[in-house]
mmCIF file with all atom_site columns, C-alpha atoms in Angstrom:
data_model
loop_
_atom_site.group_PDB
_atom_site.id
_atom_site.type_symbol
_atom_site.label_atom_id
_atom_site.label_alt_id
_atom_site.label_comp_id
_atom_site.label_asym_id
_atom_site.label_entity_id
_atom_site.label_seq_id
_atom_site.pdbx_PDB_ins_code
_atom_site.Cartn_x
_atom_site.Cartn_y
_atom_site.Cartn_z
_atom_site.occupancy
_atom_site.B_iso_or_equiv
_atom_site.pdbx_formal_charge
_atom_site.auth_seq_id
_atom_site.auth_comp_id
_atom_site.auth_asym_id
_atom_site.auth_atom_id
_atom_site.pdbx_PDB_model_num
ATOM 1   C CA . MET A 1 1   ? 34.229 -3.799 -11.868 1.00 60.00 ? 1   MET A CA 1
ATOM 2   C CA . SER A 1 2   ? 30.453 -3.184 -12.820 1.00 84.00 ? 2   SER A CA 1
ATOM 3   C CA . THR A 1 3   ? 29.064 -0.339 -14.683 1.00 96.00 ? 3   THR A CA 1
ATOM 4   C CA . TYR A 1 4   ? 26.336 1.062  -12.744 1.00 98.00 ? 4   TYR A CA 1
ATOM 5   C CA . VAL A 1 5   ? 23.318 2.182  -14.943 1.00 98.00 ? 5   VAL A CA 1
ATOM 6   C CA . LEU A 1 6   ? 21.279 4.867  -12.681 1.00 98.00 ? 6   LEU A CA 1
ATOM 7   C CA . TRP A 1 7   ? 17.657 4.886  -13.595 1.00 98.00 ? 7   TRP A CA 1
ATOM 8   C CA . ASP A 1 8   ? 15.176 7.547  -12.740 1.00 97.00 ? 8   ASP A CA 1
ATOM 9   C CA . ILE A 1 9   ? 11.812 6.493  -12.105 1.00 97.00 ? 9   ILE A CA 1
ATOM 10  C CA . ASP A 1 10  ? 9.014  8.909  -13.082 1.00 95.00 ? 10  ASP A CA 1
ATOM 11  C CA . GLY A 1 11  ? 9.006  9.503  -16.599 1.00 96.00 ? 11  GLY A CA 1
ATOM 12  C CA . THR A 1 12  ? 11.778 7.100  -17.443 1.00 98.00 ? 12  THR A CA 1
ATOM 13  C CA . LEU A 1 13  ? 10.879 3.690  -15.983 1.00 98.00 ? 13  LEU A CA 1
ATOM 14  C CA . ILE A 1 14  ? 7.119  4.519  -15.508 1.00 97.00 ? 14  ILE A CA 1
ATOM 15  C CA . TYR A 1 15  ? 5.028  7.052  -16.958 1.00 96.00 ? 15  TYR A CA 1
ATOM 16  C CA . ASN A 1 16  ? 3.762  10.110 -15.347 1.00 90.00 ? 16  ASN A CA 1
ATOM 17  C CA . GLY A 1 17  ? 0.270  9.651  -14.115 1.00 80.00 ? 17  GLY A CA 1
ATOM 18  C CA . PRO A 1 18  ? -2.446 12.111 -14.617 1.00 74.00 ? 18  PRO A CA 1
ATOM 19  C CA . LYS A 1 19  ? -2.730 12.507 -10.690 1.00 75.00 ? 19  LYS A CA 1
ATOM 20  C CA . ALA A 1 20  ? 0.895  12.507 -10.081 1.00 73.00 ? 20  ALA A CA 1
ATOM 21  C CA . GLY A 1 21  ? 0.609  15.201 -7.413  1.00 85.00 ? 21  GLY A CA 1
ATOM 22  C CA . THR A 1 22  ? -2.412 14.414 -5.664  1.00 93.00 ? 22  THR A CA 1
ATOM 23  C CA . LEU A 1 23  ? -0.735 12.439 -3.113  1.00 94.00 ? 23  LEU A CA 1
ATOM 24  C CA . TYR A 1 24  ? 1.489  15.556 -1.923  1.00 95.00 ? 24  TYR A CA 1
ATOM 25  C CA . LEU A 1 25  ? -1.577 17.767 -1.683  1.00 96.00 ? 25  LEU A CA 1
ATOM 26  C CA . ASP A 1 26  ? -3.587 15.076 0.337   1.00 97.00 ? 26  ASP A CA 1
ATOM 27  C CA . SER A 1 27  ? -0.562 14.633 2.461   1.00 97.00 ? 27  SER A CA 1
ATOM 28  C CA . ILE A 1 28  ? -0.207 18.428 3.039   1.00 98.00 ? 28  ILE A CA 1
ATOM 29  C CA . GLU A 1 29  ? -3.580 18.877 3.804   1.00 98.00 ? 29  GLU A CA 1
ATOM 30  C CA . GLN A 1 30  ? -3.818 15.905 6.404   1.00 98.00 ? 30  GLN A CA 1
ATOM 31  C CA . ILE A 1 31  ? -1.036 17.400 8.145   1.00 98.00 ? 31  ILE A CA 1
ATOM 32  C CA . THR A 1 32  ? -1.717 21.115 7.965   1.00 98.00 ? 32  THR A CA 1
ATOM 33  C CA . GLY A 1 33  ? -5.270 21.387 7.466   1.00 98.00 ? 33  GLY A CA 1
ATOM 34  C CA . ILE A 1 34  ? -4.600 23.620 4.474   1.00 98.00 ? 34  ILE A CA 1
ATOM 35  C CA . ARG A 1 35  ? -4.797 22.164 0.820   1.00 97.00 ? 35  ARG A CA 1
ATOM 36  C CA . PRO A 1 36  ? -2.295 23.934 -1.387  1.00 97.00 ? 36  PRO A CA 1
ATOM 37  C CA . THR A 1 37  ? -3.900 25.674 -4.231  1.00 97.00 ? 37  THR A CA 1
ATOM 38  C CA . VAL A 1 38  ? -0.910 27.495 -5.830  1.00 97.00 ? 38  VAL A CA 1
ATOM 39  C CA . ARG A 1 39  ? 1.299  25.178 -8.246  1.00 93.00 ? 39  ARG A CA 1
ATOM 40  C CA . VAL A 1 40  ? 4.848  24.957 -8.209  1.00 94.00 ? 40  VAL A CA 1
ATOM 41  C CA . PRO A 1 41  ? 6.276  26.142 -11.729 1.00 90.00 ? 41  PRO A CA 1
ATOM 42  C CA . ASP A 1 42  ? 8.285  23.380 -13.515 1.00 87.00 ? 42  ASP A CA 1
ATOM 43  C CA . PRO A 1 43  ? 8.515  20.714 -10.752 1.00 90.00 ? 43  PRO A CA 1
ATOM 44  C CA . HIS A 1 44  ? 9.724  17.899 -13.159 1.00 88.00 ? 44  HIS A CA 1
ATOM 45  C CA . GLY A 1 45  ? 13.107 16.634 -11.989 1.00 88.00 ? 45  GLY A CA 1
ATOM 46  C CA . MET A 1 46  ? 12.661 17.670 -8.320  1.00 92.00 ? 46  MET A CA 1
ATOM 47  C CA . THR A 1 47  ? 13.382 15.575 -5.466  1.00 94.00 ? 47  THR A CA 1
ATOM 48  C CA . GLU A 1 48  ? 10.652 14.957 -3.335  1.00 93.00 ? 48  GLU A CA 1
ATOM 49  C CA . GLY A 1 49  ? 12.107 16.620 -0.381  1.00 93.00 ? 49  GLY A CA 1
ATOM 50  C CA . GLN A 1 50  ? 12.513 19.784 -2.677  1.00 94.00 ? 50  GLN A CA 1
ATOM 51  C CA . LEU A 1 51  ? 9.098  19.644 -4.166  1.00 95.00 ? 51  LEU A CA 1
ATOM 52  C CA . ILE A 1 52  ? 7.371  19.254 -1.137  1.00 96.00 ? 52  ILE A CA 1
ATOM 53  C CA . THR A 1 53  ? 9.362  22.384 0.357   1.00 95.00 ? 53  THR A CA 1
ATOM 54  C CA . ALA A 1 54  ? 8.579  24.230 -2.513  1.00 96.00 ? 54  ALA A CA 1
ATOM 55  C CA . ILE A 1 55  ? 4.862  23.609 -2.361  1.00 97.00 ? 55  ILE A CA 1
ATOM 56  C CA . LEU A 1 56  ? 4.739  24.563 1.092   1.00 97.00 ? 56  LEU A CA 1
ATOM 57  C CA . GLU A 1 57  ? 6.477  27.723 0.459   1.00 97.00 ? 57  GLU A CA 1
ATOM 58  C CA . VAL A 1 58  ? 4.554  29.125 -2.596  1.00 97.00 ? 58  VAL A CA 1
ATOM 59  C CA . ASN A 1 59  ? 1.305  28.451 -0.512  1.00 98.00 ? 59  ASN A CA 1
ATOM 60  C CA . ASN A 1 60  ? 2.654  30.214 2.437   1.00 98.00 ? 60  ASN A CA 1
ATOM 61  C CA . ILE A 1 61  ? 2.749  27.225 4.723   1.00 98.00 ? 61  ILE A CA 1
ATOM 62  C CA . ASP A 1 62  ? 5.450  26.525 7.158   1.00 97.00 ? 62  ASP A CA 1
ATOM 63  C CA . ALA A 1 63  ? 8.259  24.432 5.554   1.00 95.00 ? 63  ALA A CA 1
ATOM 64  C CA . SER A 1 64  ? 8.968  22.691 9.107   1.00 96.00 ? 64  SER A CA 1
ATOM 65  C CA . HIS A 1 65  ? 5.940  20.629 8.406   1.00 97.00 ? 65  HIS A CA 1
ATOM 66  C CA . LEU A 1 66  ? 8.294  18.837 5.784   1.00 96.00 ? 66  LEU A CA 1
ATOM 67  C CA . PRO A 1 67  ? 9.371  15.610 7.912   1.00 95.00 ? 67  PRO A CA 1
ATOM 68  C CA . ALA A 1 68  ? 5.732  15.198 8.759   1.00 97.00 ? 68  ALA A CA 1
ATOM 69  C CA . VAL A 1 69  ? 4.214  15.617 5.413   1.00 97.00 ? 69  VAL A CA 1
ATOM 70  C CA . TYR A 1 70  ? 6.600  13.166 4.014   1.00 95.00 ? 70  TYR A CA 1
ATOM 71  C CA . THR A 1 71  ? 5.910  10.465 6.431   1.00 96.00 ? 71  THR A CA 1
ATOM 72  C CA . ARG A 1 72  ? 2.272  10.877 5.603   1.00 97.00 ? 72  ARG A CA 1
ATOM 73  C CA . LEU A 1 73  ? 3.010  10.749 2.067   1.00 96.00 ? 73  LEU A CA 1
ATOM 74  C CA . GLU A 1 74  ? 4.691  7.261  2.761   1.00 96.00 ? 74  GLU A CA 1
ATOM 75  C CA . GLU A 1 75  ? 1.601  6.156  4.454   1.00 97.00 ? 75  GLU A CA 1
ATOM 76  C CA . LEU A 1 76  ? -0.697 7.197  1.855   1.00 96.00 ? 76  LEU A CA 1
ATOM 77  C CA . SER A 1 77  ? 1.440  5.421  -0.887  1.00 95.00 ? 77  SER A CA 1
ATOM 78  C CA . HIS A 1 78  ? 1.253  2.193  1.263   1.00 96.00 ? 78  HIS A CA 1
ATOM 79  C CA . ALA A 1 79  ? -2.493 2.439  1.455   1.00 96.00 ? 79  ALA A CA 1
ATOM 80  C CA . GLU A 1 80  ? -2.682 3.386  -2.450  1.00 94.00 ? 80  GLU A CA 1
ATOM 81  C CA . HIS A 1 81  ? -0.626 0.300  -3.074  1.00 95.00 ? 81  HIS A CA 1
ATOM 82  C CA . GLN A 1 82  ? -2.524 -2.232 -0.832  1.00 96.00 ? 82  GLN A CA 1
ATOM 83  C CA . ALA A 1 83  ? -5.624 -0.803 -2.660  1.00 96.00 ? 83  ALA A CA 1
ATOM 84  C CA . GLY A 1 84  ? -4.241 -2.251 -5.913  1.00 95.00 ? 84  GLY A CA 1
ATOM 85  C CA . VAL A 1 85  ? -3.539 1.055  -7.664  1.00 93.00 ? 85  VAL A CA 1
ATOM 86  C CA . LEU A 1 86  ? -1.184 0.132  -10.914 1.00 94.00 ? 86  LEU A CA 1
ATOM 87  C CA . ARG A 1 87  ? 1.300  2.353  -12.634 1.00 95.00 ? 87  ARG A CA 1
ATOM 88  C CA . ASP A 1 88  ? 2.240  1.879  -16.506 1.00 96.00 ? 88  ASP A CA 1
ATOM 89  C CA . ARG A 1 89  ? 5.778  0.921  -17.255 1.00 97.00 ? 89  ARG A CA 1
ATOM 90  C CA . CYS A 1 90  ? 7.553  2.956  -20.213 1.00 98.00 ? 90  CYS A CA 1
ATOM 91  C CA . VAL A 1 91  ? 7.587  1.056  -23.426 1.00 98.00 ? 91  VAL A CA 1
ATOM 92  C CA . GLY A 1 92  ? 10.628 -1.274 -23.850 1.00 98.00 ? 92  GLY A CA 1
ATOM 93  C CA . VAL A 1 93  ? 11.671 -0.837 -20.200 1.00 98.00 ? 93  VAL A CA 1
ATOM 94  C CA . ASP A 1 94  ? 11.668 -4.587 -19.436 1.00 98.00 ? 94  ASP A CA 1
ATOM 95  C CA . VAL A 1 95  ? 13.877 -5.448 -22.410 1.00 98.00 ? 95  VAL A CA 1
ATOM 96  C CA . ALA A 1 96  ? 16.080 -2.436 -21.587 1.00 98.00 ? 96  ALA A CA 1
ATOM 97  C CA . LEU A 1 97  ? 16.662 -3.688 -17.946 1.00 98.00 ? 97  LEU A CA 1
ATOM 98  C CA . ALA A 1 98  ? 17.338 -7.161 -18.928 1.00 98.00 ? 98  ALA A CA 1
ATOM 99  C CA . ALA A 1 99  ? 19.865 -6.112 -21.660 1.00 98.00 ? 99  ALA A CA 1
ATOM 100 C CA . VAL A 1 100 ? 21.848 -3.981 -19.092 1.00 98.00 ? 100 VAL A CA 1
ATOM 101 C CA . ALA A 1 101 ? 21.908 -7.107 -16.680 1.00 97.00 ? 101 ALA A CA 1
ATOM 102 C CA . GLU A 1 102 ? 22.956 -9.373 -19.528 1.00 97.00 ? 102 GLU A CA 1
ATOM 103 C CA . ARG A 1 103 ? 26.064 -7.199 -20.425 1.00 96.00 ? 103 ARG A CA 1
ATOM 104 C CA . GLY A 1 104 ? 27.244 -7.323 -16.751 1.00 96.00 ? 104 GLY A CA 1
ATOM 105 C CA . TRP A 1 105 ? 26.223 -3.953 -15.801 1.00 97.00 ? 105 TRP A CA 1
ATOM 106 C CA . SER A 1 106 ? 24.296 -3.114 -12.756 1.00 97.00 ? 106 SER A CA 1
ATOM 107 C CA . ASN A 1 107 ? 20.719 -1.757 -12.792 1.00 98.00 ? 107 ASN A CA 1
ATOM 108 C CA . ALA A 1 108 ? 20.283 0.934  -9.926  1.00 98.00 ? 108 ALA A CA 1
ATOM 109 C CA . LEU A 1 109 ? 18.137 3.685  -9.055  1.00 98.00 ? 109 LEU A CA 1
ATOM 110 C CA . LEU A 1 110 ? 18.709 7.622  -8.867  1.00 98.00 ? 110 LEU A CA 1
ATOM 111 C CA . THR A 1 111 ? 15.339 8.907  -7.980  1.00 97.00 ? 111 THR A CA 1
ATOM 112 C CA . GLY A 1 112 ? 13.750 11.853 -6.164  1.00 94.00 ? 112 GLY A CA 1
ATOM 113 C CA . ASN A 1 113 ? 11.578 9.309  -4.519  1.00 95.00 ? 113 ASN A CA 1
ATOM 114 C CA . GLY A 1 114 ? 12.400 8.080  -0.923  1.00 95.00 ? 114 GLY A CA 1
ATOM 115 C CA . SER A 1 115 ? 13.220 4.283  -1.264  1.00 96.00 ? 115 SER A CA 1
ATOM 116 C CA . VAL A 1 116 ? 9.766  3.044  0.090   1.00 95.00 ? 116 VAL A CA 1
ATOM 117 C CA . ARG A 1 117 ? 7.872  5.000  -2.385  1.00 95.00 ? 117 ARG A CA 1
ATOM 118 C CA . ALA A 1 118 ? 10.454 3.824  -5.230  1.00 97.00 ? 118 ALA A CA 1
ATOM 119 C CA . ARG A 1 119 ? 9.815  0.155  -4.422  1.00 97.00 ? 119 ARG A CA 1
ATOM 120 C CA . LEU A 1 120 ? 6.150  0.762  -4.361  1.00 97.00 ? 120 LEU A CA 1
ATOM 121 C CA . LYS A 1 121 ? 6.023  2.347  -7.592  1.00 96.00 ? 121 LYS A CA 1
ATOM 122 C CA . VAL A 1 122 ? 8.270  -0.090 -9.572  1.00 97.00 ? 122 VAL A CA 1
ATOM 123 C CA . LEU A 1 123 ? 6.330  -2.934 -8.086  1.00 97.00 ? 123 LEU A CA 1
ATOM 124 C CA . ALA A 1 124 ? 2.865  -1.042 -8.985  1.00 96.00 ? 124 ALA A CA 1
ATOM 125 C CA . ALA A 1 125 ? 4.447  -0.968 -12.636 1.00 97.00 ? 125 ALA A CA 1
ATOM 126 C CA . GLY A 1 126 ? 5.038  -4.766 -12.654 1.00 97.00 ? 126 GLY A CA 1
ATOM 127 C CA . ILE A 1 127 ? 8.788  -4.325 -12.365 1.00 98.00 ? 127 ILE A CA 1
ATOM 128 C CA . ASP A 1 128 ? 10.626 -6.863 -10.468 1.00 97.00 ? 128 ASP A CA 1
ATOM 129 C CA . ALA A 1 129 ? 12.173 -4.841 -7.803  1.00 97.00 ? 129 ALA A CA 1
ATOM 130 C CA . ASP A 1 130 ? 14.920 -7.369 -7.469  1.00 97.00 ? 130 ASP A CA 1
ATOM 131 C CA . VAL A 1 131 ? 16.547 -6.030 -10.759 1.00 98.00 ? 131 VAL A CA 1
ATOM 132 C CA . PHE A 1 132 ? 17.857 -3.244 -9.090  1.00 98.00 ? 132 PHE A CA 1
ATOM 133 C CA . ASP A 1 133 ? 20.935 -3.093 -6.645  1.00 97.00 ? 133 ASP A CA 1
ATOM 134 C CA . TRP A 1 134 ? 19.452 -1.235 -3.757  1.00 97.00 ? 134 TRP A CA 1
ATOM 135 C CA . GLU A 1 135 ? 22.533 -0.871 -1.911  1.00 96.00 ? 135 GLU A CA 1
ATOM 136 C CA . HIS A 1 136 ? 23.953 1.200  -4.580  1.00 96.00 ? 136 HIS A CA 1
ATOM 137 C CA . SER A 1 137 ? 20.899 3.207  -5.393  1.00 98.00 ? 137 SER A CA 1
ATOM 138 C CA . PHE A 1 138 ? 20.205 6.943  -4.371  1.00 97.00 ? 138 PHE A CA 1
ATOM 139 C CA . PHE A 1 139 ? 16.866 8.493  -3.013  1.00 96.00 ? 139 PHE A CA 1
ATOM 140 C CA . GLY A 1 140 ? 16.219 11.943 -3.116  1.00 89.00 ? 140 GLY A CA 1
ATOM 141 C CA . HIS A 1 141 ? 13.399 12.336 -0.501  1.00 86.00 ? 141 HIS A CA 1
ATOM 142 C CA . GLU A 1 142 ? 15.711 13.987 2.042   1.00 82.00 ? 142 GLU A CA 1
ATOM 143 C CA . SER A 1 143 ? 18.091 15.903 -0.820  1.00 89.00 ? 143 SER A CA 1
ATOM 144 C CA . PRO A 1 144 ? 17.416 19.566 -1.176  1.00 90.00 ? 144 PRO A CA 1
ATOM 145 C CA . THR A 1 145 ? 18.203 19.549 -4.817  1.00 92.00 ? 145 THR A CA 1
ATOM 146 C CA . ARG A 1 146 ? 18.998 16.912 -7.597  1.00 94.00 ? 146 ARG A CA 1
ATOM 147 C CA . HIS A 1 147 ? 22.441 18.274 -7.695  1.00 95.00 ? 147 HIS A CA 1
ATOM 148 C CA . HIS A 1 148 ? 22.977 17.046 -4.211  1.00 94.00 ? 148 HIS A CA 1
ATOM 149 C CA . LEU A 1 149 ? 21.540 13.743 -4.914  1.00 95.00 ? 149 LEU A CA 1
ATOM 150 C CA . THR A 1 150 ? 23.866 13.253 -7.868  1.00 96.00 ? 150 THR A CA 1
ATOM 151 C CA . ALA A 1 151 ? 26.677 14.421 -5.978  1.00 97.00 ? 151 ALA A CA 1
ATOM 152 C CA . THR A 1 152 ? 26.191 11.945 -3.252  1.00 96.00 ? 152 THR A CA 1
ATOM 153 C CA . ALA A 1 153 ? 25.921 9.100  -6.042  1.00 97.00 ? 153 ALA A CA 1
ATOM 154 C CA . ARG A 1 154 ? 29.431 10.237 -7.340  1.00 96.00 ? 154 ARG A CA 1
ATOM 155 C CA . GLU A 1 155 ? 30.986 10.282 -3.974  1.00 96.00 ? 155 GLU A CA 1
ATOM 156 C CA . LYS A 1 156 ? 29.584 6.839  -3.182  1.00 95.00 ? 156 LYS A CA 1
ATOM 157 C CA . LEU A 1 157 ? 30.600 5.522  -6.422  1.00 95.00 ? 157 LEU A CA 1
ATOM 158 C CA . ALA A 1 158 ? 34.023 7.089  -6.758  1.00 92.00 ? 158 ALA A CA 1
ATOM 159 C CA . GLY A 1 159 ? 36.269 5.198  -9.055  1.00 90.00 ? 159 GLY A CA 1
ATOM 160 C CA . VAL A 1 160 ? 33.305 3.150  -10.570 1.00 92.00 ? 160 VAL A CA 1
ATOM 161 C CA . ASP A 1 161 ? 31.674 3.888  -13.912 1.00 94.00 ? 161 ASP A CA 1
ATOM 162 C CA . ALA A 1 162 ? 28.136 5.261  -13.758 1.00 97.00 ? 162 ALA A CA 1
ATOM 163 C CA . VAL A 1 163 ? 25.563 6.772  -16.066 1.00 98.00 ? 163 VAL A CA 1
ATOM 164 C CA . ILE A 1 164 ? 22.382 8.477  -15.463 1.00 98.00 ? 164 ILE A CA 1
ATOM 165 C CA . ILE A 1 165 ? 19.297 7.651  -17.350 1.00 98.00 ? 165 ILE A CA 1
ATOM 166 C CA . GLY A 1 166 ? 16.576 10.245 -16.981 1.00 98.00 ? 166 GLY A CA 1
ATOM 167 C CA . ASP A 1 167 ? 13.726 12.124 -18.801 1.00 97.00 ? 167 ASP A CA 1
ATOM 168 C CA . THR A 1 168 ? 14.365 15.804 -17.952 1.00 96.00 ? 168 THR A CA 1
ATOM 169 C CA . PRO A 1 169 ? 16.790 18.677 -18.236 1.00 96.00 ? 169 PRO A CA 1
ATOM 170 C CA . LYS A 1 170 ? 17.053 18.854 -14.344 1.00 95.00 ? 170 LYS A CA 1
ATOM 171 C CA . ASP A 1 171 ? 18.533 15.214 -14.539 1.00 96.00 ? 171 ASP A CA 1
ATOM 172 C CA . GLY A 1 172 ? 21.002 16.245 -16.965 1.00 97.00 ? 172 GLY A CA 1
ATOM 173 C CA . GLU A 1 173 ? 22.067 19.432 -15.267 1.00 96.00 ? 173 GLU A CA 1
ATOM 174 C CA . ALA A 1 174 ? 22.424 17.548 -11.978 1.00 96.00 ? 174 ALA A CA 1
ATOM 175 C CA . ALA A 1 175 ? 24.344 14.413 -13.713 1.00 97.00 ? 175 ALA A CA 1
ATOM 176 C CA . ASP A 1 176 ? 26.780 17.399 -15.333 1.00 97.00 ? 176 ASP A CA 1
ATOM 177 C CA . SER A 1 177 ? 27.354 19.050 -11.729 1.00 96.00 ? 177 SER A CA 1
ATOM 178 C CA . ALA A 1 178 ? 28.483 15.466 -10.544 1.00 97.00 ? 178 ALA A CA 1
ATOM 179 C CA . GLY A 1 179 ? 30.454 14.605 -13.515 1.00 96.00 ? 179 GLY A CA 1
ATOM 180 C CA . ILE A 1 180 ? 28.313 11.488 -14.512 1.00 97.00 ? 180 ILE A CA 1
ATOM 181 C CA . PRO A 1 181 ? 27.300 11.026 -18.114 1.00 97.00 ? 181 PRO A CA 1
ATOM 182 C CA . PHE A 1 182 ? 23.588 11.366 -18.965 1.00 98.00 ? 182 PHE A CA 1
ATOM 183 C CA . ILE A 1 183 ? 21.258 9.564  -21.317 1.00 98.00 ? 183 ILE A CA 1
ATOM 184 C CA . ALA A 1 184 ? 17.935 11.070 -21.891 1.00 98.00 ? 184 ALA A CA 1
ATOM 185 C CA . VAL A 1 185 ? 14.775 9.388  -22.888 1.00 98.00 ? 185 VAL A CA 1
ATOM 186 C CA . ALA A 1 186 ? 11.624 11.336 -24.204 1.00 98.00 ? 186 ALA A CA 1
ATOM 187 C CA . THR A 1 187 ? 8.776  9.256  -22.084 1.00 98.00 ? 187 THR A CA 1
ATOM 188 C CA . GLY A 1 188 ? 8.258  11.940 -19.617 1.00 96.00 ? 188 GLY A CA 1
ATOM 189 C CA . ALA A 1 189 ? 7.421  15.584 -19.956 1.00 93.00 ? 189 ALA A CA 1
ATOM 190 C CA . PHE A 1 190 ? 9.833  16.803 -22.280 1.00 96.00 ? 190 PHE A CA 1
ATOM 191 C CA . ARG A 1 191 ? 10.183 16.131 -25.930 1.00 97.00 ? 191 ARG A CA 1
ATOM 192 C CA . ALA A 1 192 ? 13.443 14.729 -27.638 1.00 98.00 ? 192 ALA A CA 1
ATOM 193 C CA . ASP A 1 193 ? 14.490 18.159 -29.116 1.00 97.00 ? 193 ASP A CA 1
ATOM 194 C CA . GLU A 1 194 ? 14.178 19.921 -25.752 1.00 98.00 ? 194 GLU A CA 1
ATOM 195 C CA . LEU A 1 195 ? 16.261 17.004 -24.297 1.00 98.00 ? 195 LEU A CA 1
ATOM 196 C CA . ARG A 1 196 ? 18.770 17.419 -27.076 1.00 97.00 ? 196 ARG A CA 1
ATOM 197 C CA . GLN A 1 197 ? 19.703 20.956 -25.753 1.00 97.00 ? 197 GLN A CA 1
ATOM 198 C CA . THR A 1 198 ? 21.292 18.971 -22.687 1.00 97.00 ? 198 THR A CA 1
ATOM 199 C CA . SER A 1 199 ? 24.524 17.435 -22.593 1.00 96.00 ? 199 SER A CA 1
ATOM 200 C CA . ALA A 1 200 ? 22.902 13.965 -23.173 1.00 98.00 ? 200 ALA A CA 1
ATOM 201 C CA . LEU A 1 201 ? 25.333 11.334 -24.929 1.00 97.00 ? 201 LEU A CA 1
ATOM 202 C CA . VAL A 1 202 ? 22.308 10.211 -26.612 1.00 98.00 ? 202 VAL A CA 1
ATOM 203 C CA . VAL A 1 203 ? 18.656 11.042 -26.640 1.00 98.00 ? 203 VAL A CA 1
ATOM 204 C CA . ILE A 1 204 ? 16.036 8.361  -27.752 1.00 98.00 ? 204 ILE A CA 1
ATOM 205 C CA . ASP A 1 205 ? 11.997 8.532  -27.986 1.00 98.00 ? 205 ASP A CA 1
ATOM 206 C CA . ASP A 1 206 ? 11.702 5.537  -25.966 1.00 98.00 ? 206 ASP A CA 1
ATOM 207 C CA . PHE A 1 207 ? 13.506 1.987  -25.343 1.00 98.00 ? 207 PHE A CA 1
ATOM 208 C CA . SER A 1 208 ? 11.680 0.134  -28.045 1.00 97.00 ? 208 SER A CA 1
ATOM 209 C CA . THR A 1 209 ? 13.205 2.374  -30.626 1.00 97.00 ? 209 THR A CA 1
ATOM 210 C CA . GLY A 1 210 ? 16.034 3.466  -29.123 1.00 98.00 ? 210 GLY A CA 1
ATOM 211 C CA . LEU A 1 211 ? 17.576 0.654  -26.927 1.00 98.00 ? 211 LEU A CA 1
ATOM 212 C CA . ASP A 1 212 ? 20.865 -0.105 -29.187 1.00 98.00 ? 212 ASP A CA 1
ATOM 213 C CA . ALA A 1 213 ? 21.877 3.353  -29.152 1.00 98.00 ? 213 ALA A CA 1
ATOM 214 C CA . VAL A 1 214 ? 21.708 3.653  -25.226 1.00 98.00 ? 214 VAL A CA 1
ATOM 215 C CA . LEU A 1 215 ? 23.560 0.337  -25.019 1.00 98.00 ? 215 LEU A CA 1
ATOM 216 C CA . ASP A 1 216 ? 26.155 1.420  -27.643 1.00 97.00 ? 216 ASP A CA 1
ATOM 217 C CA . ALA A 1 217 ? 26.770 4.707  -25.684 1.00 97.00 ? 217 ALA A CA 1
ATOM 218 C CA . ILE A 1 218 ? 27.313 3.015  -22.189 1.00 97.00 ? 218 ILE A CA 1
ATOM 219 C CA . ALA A 1 219 ? 29.530 0.474  -23.747 1.00 96.00 ? 219 ALA A CA 1
ATOM 220 C CA . SER A 1 220 ? 31.685 3.335  -25.197 1.00 93.00 ? 220 SER A CA 1
ATOM 221 C CA . LEU A 1 221 ? 32.358 5.072  -21.899 1.00 89.00 ? 221 LEU A CA 1
ATOM 222 C CA . PRO A 1 222 ? 35.814 5.224  -20.601 1.00 79.00 ? 222 PRO A CA 1
ATOM 223 C CA . VAL A 1 223 ? 36.463 2.721  -18.057 1.00 66.00 ? 223 VAL A CA 1
ATOM 224 C CA . SER A 1 224 ? 37.575 4.222  -14.504 1.00 54.00 ? 224 SER A CA 1
ATOM 225 C CA . ARG A 1 225 ? 40.884 3.093  -13.229 1.00 38.00 ? 225 ARG A CA 1
#
């Protein structure tokens, strides 16, 4: 029985871009005619459904626009991808993904993105989408919170070993709530010392220096029966 290594995307597999939130604002403006001006405090670790709802609410825009805004977000993401926009994968990620597969574990995704945007992002970063088990990946575009997302993953992977790799304290809190072990990497918005305040089995600066510690932590997980 395989161990599922559930990867977050933004800040974990690929670096957060300087214009990471622009497509959200564009999508909302194109659907509602209003461009949000009020920022959501601490958006890191939110699911896309959660983040879009929060942006709408803090800007006093009817949250019922969420489905239409998300559809437009996917359309703009496709257009961006077709225009050749590239993303930067985090240092050491290629070797880390290969090392997980070499040990017979399964690479999968647990991300606040929807499956379409998740695929476009990894492709734009030059990561082979086929390294992931998409059938056993989990996408948060319709999840109201990350806790809901991880609870869904735990239910679907009942009796199977899993570990979440992420870059935010919210990733760790959600992993805790679902009873899934958490590993933290400081390639996102949070420093390693901040991530050490979570329940993470191990905290690394990046996969170029911390891969062995991550692999050892996964190998040490108790085997589900």
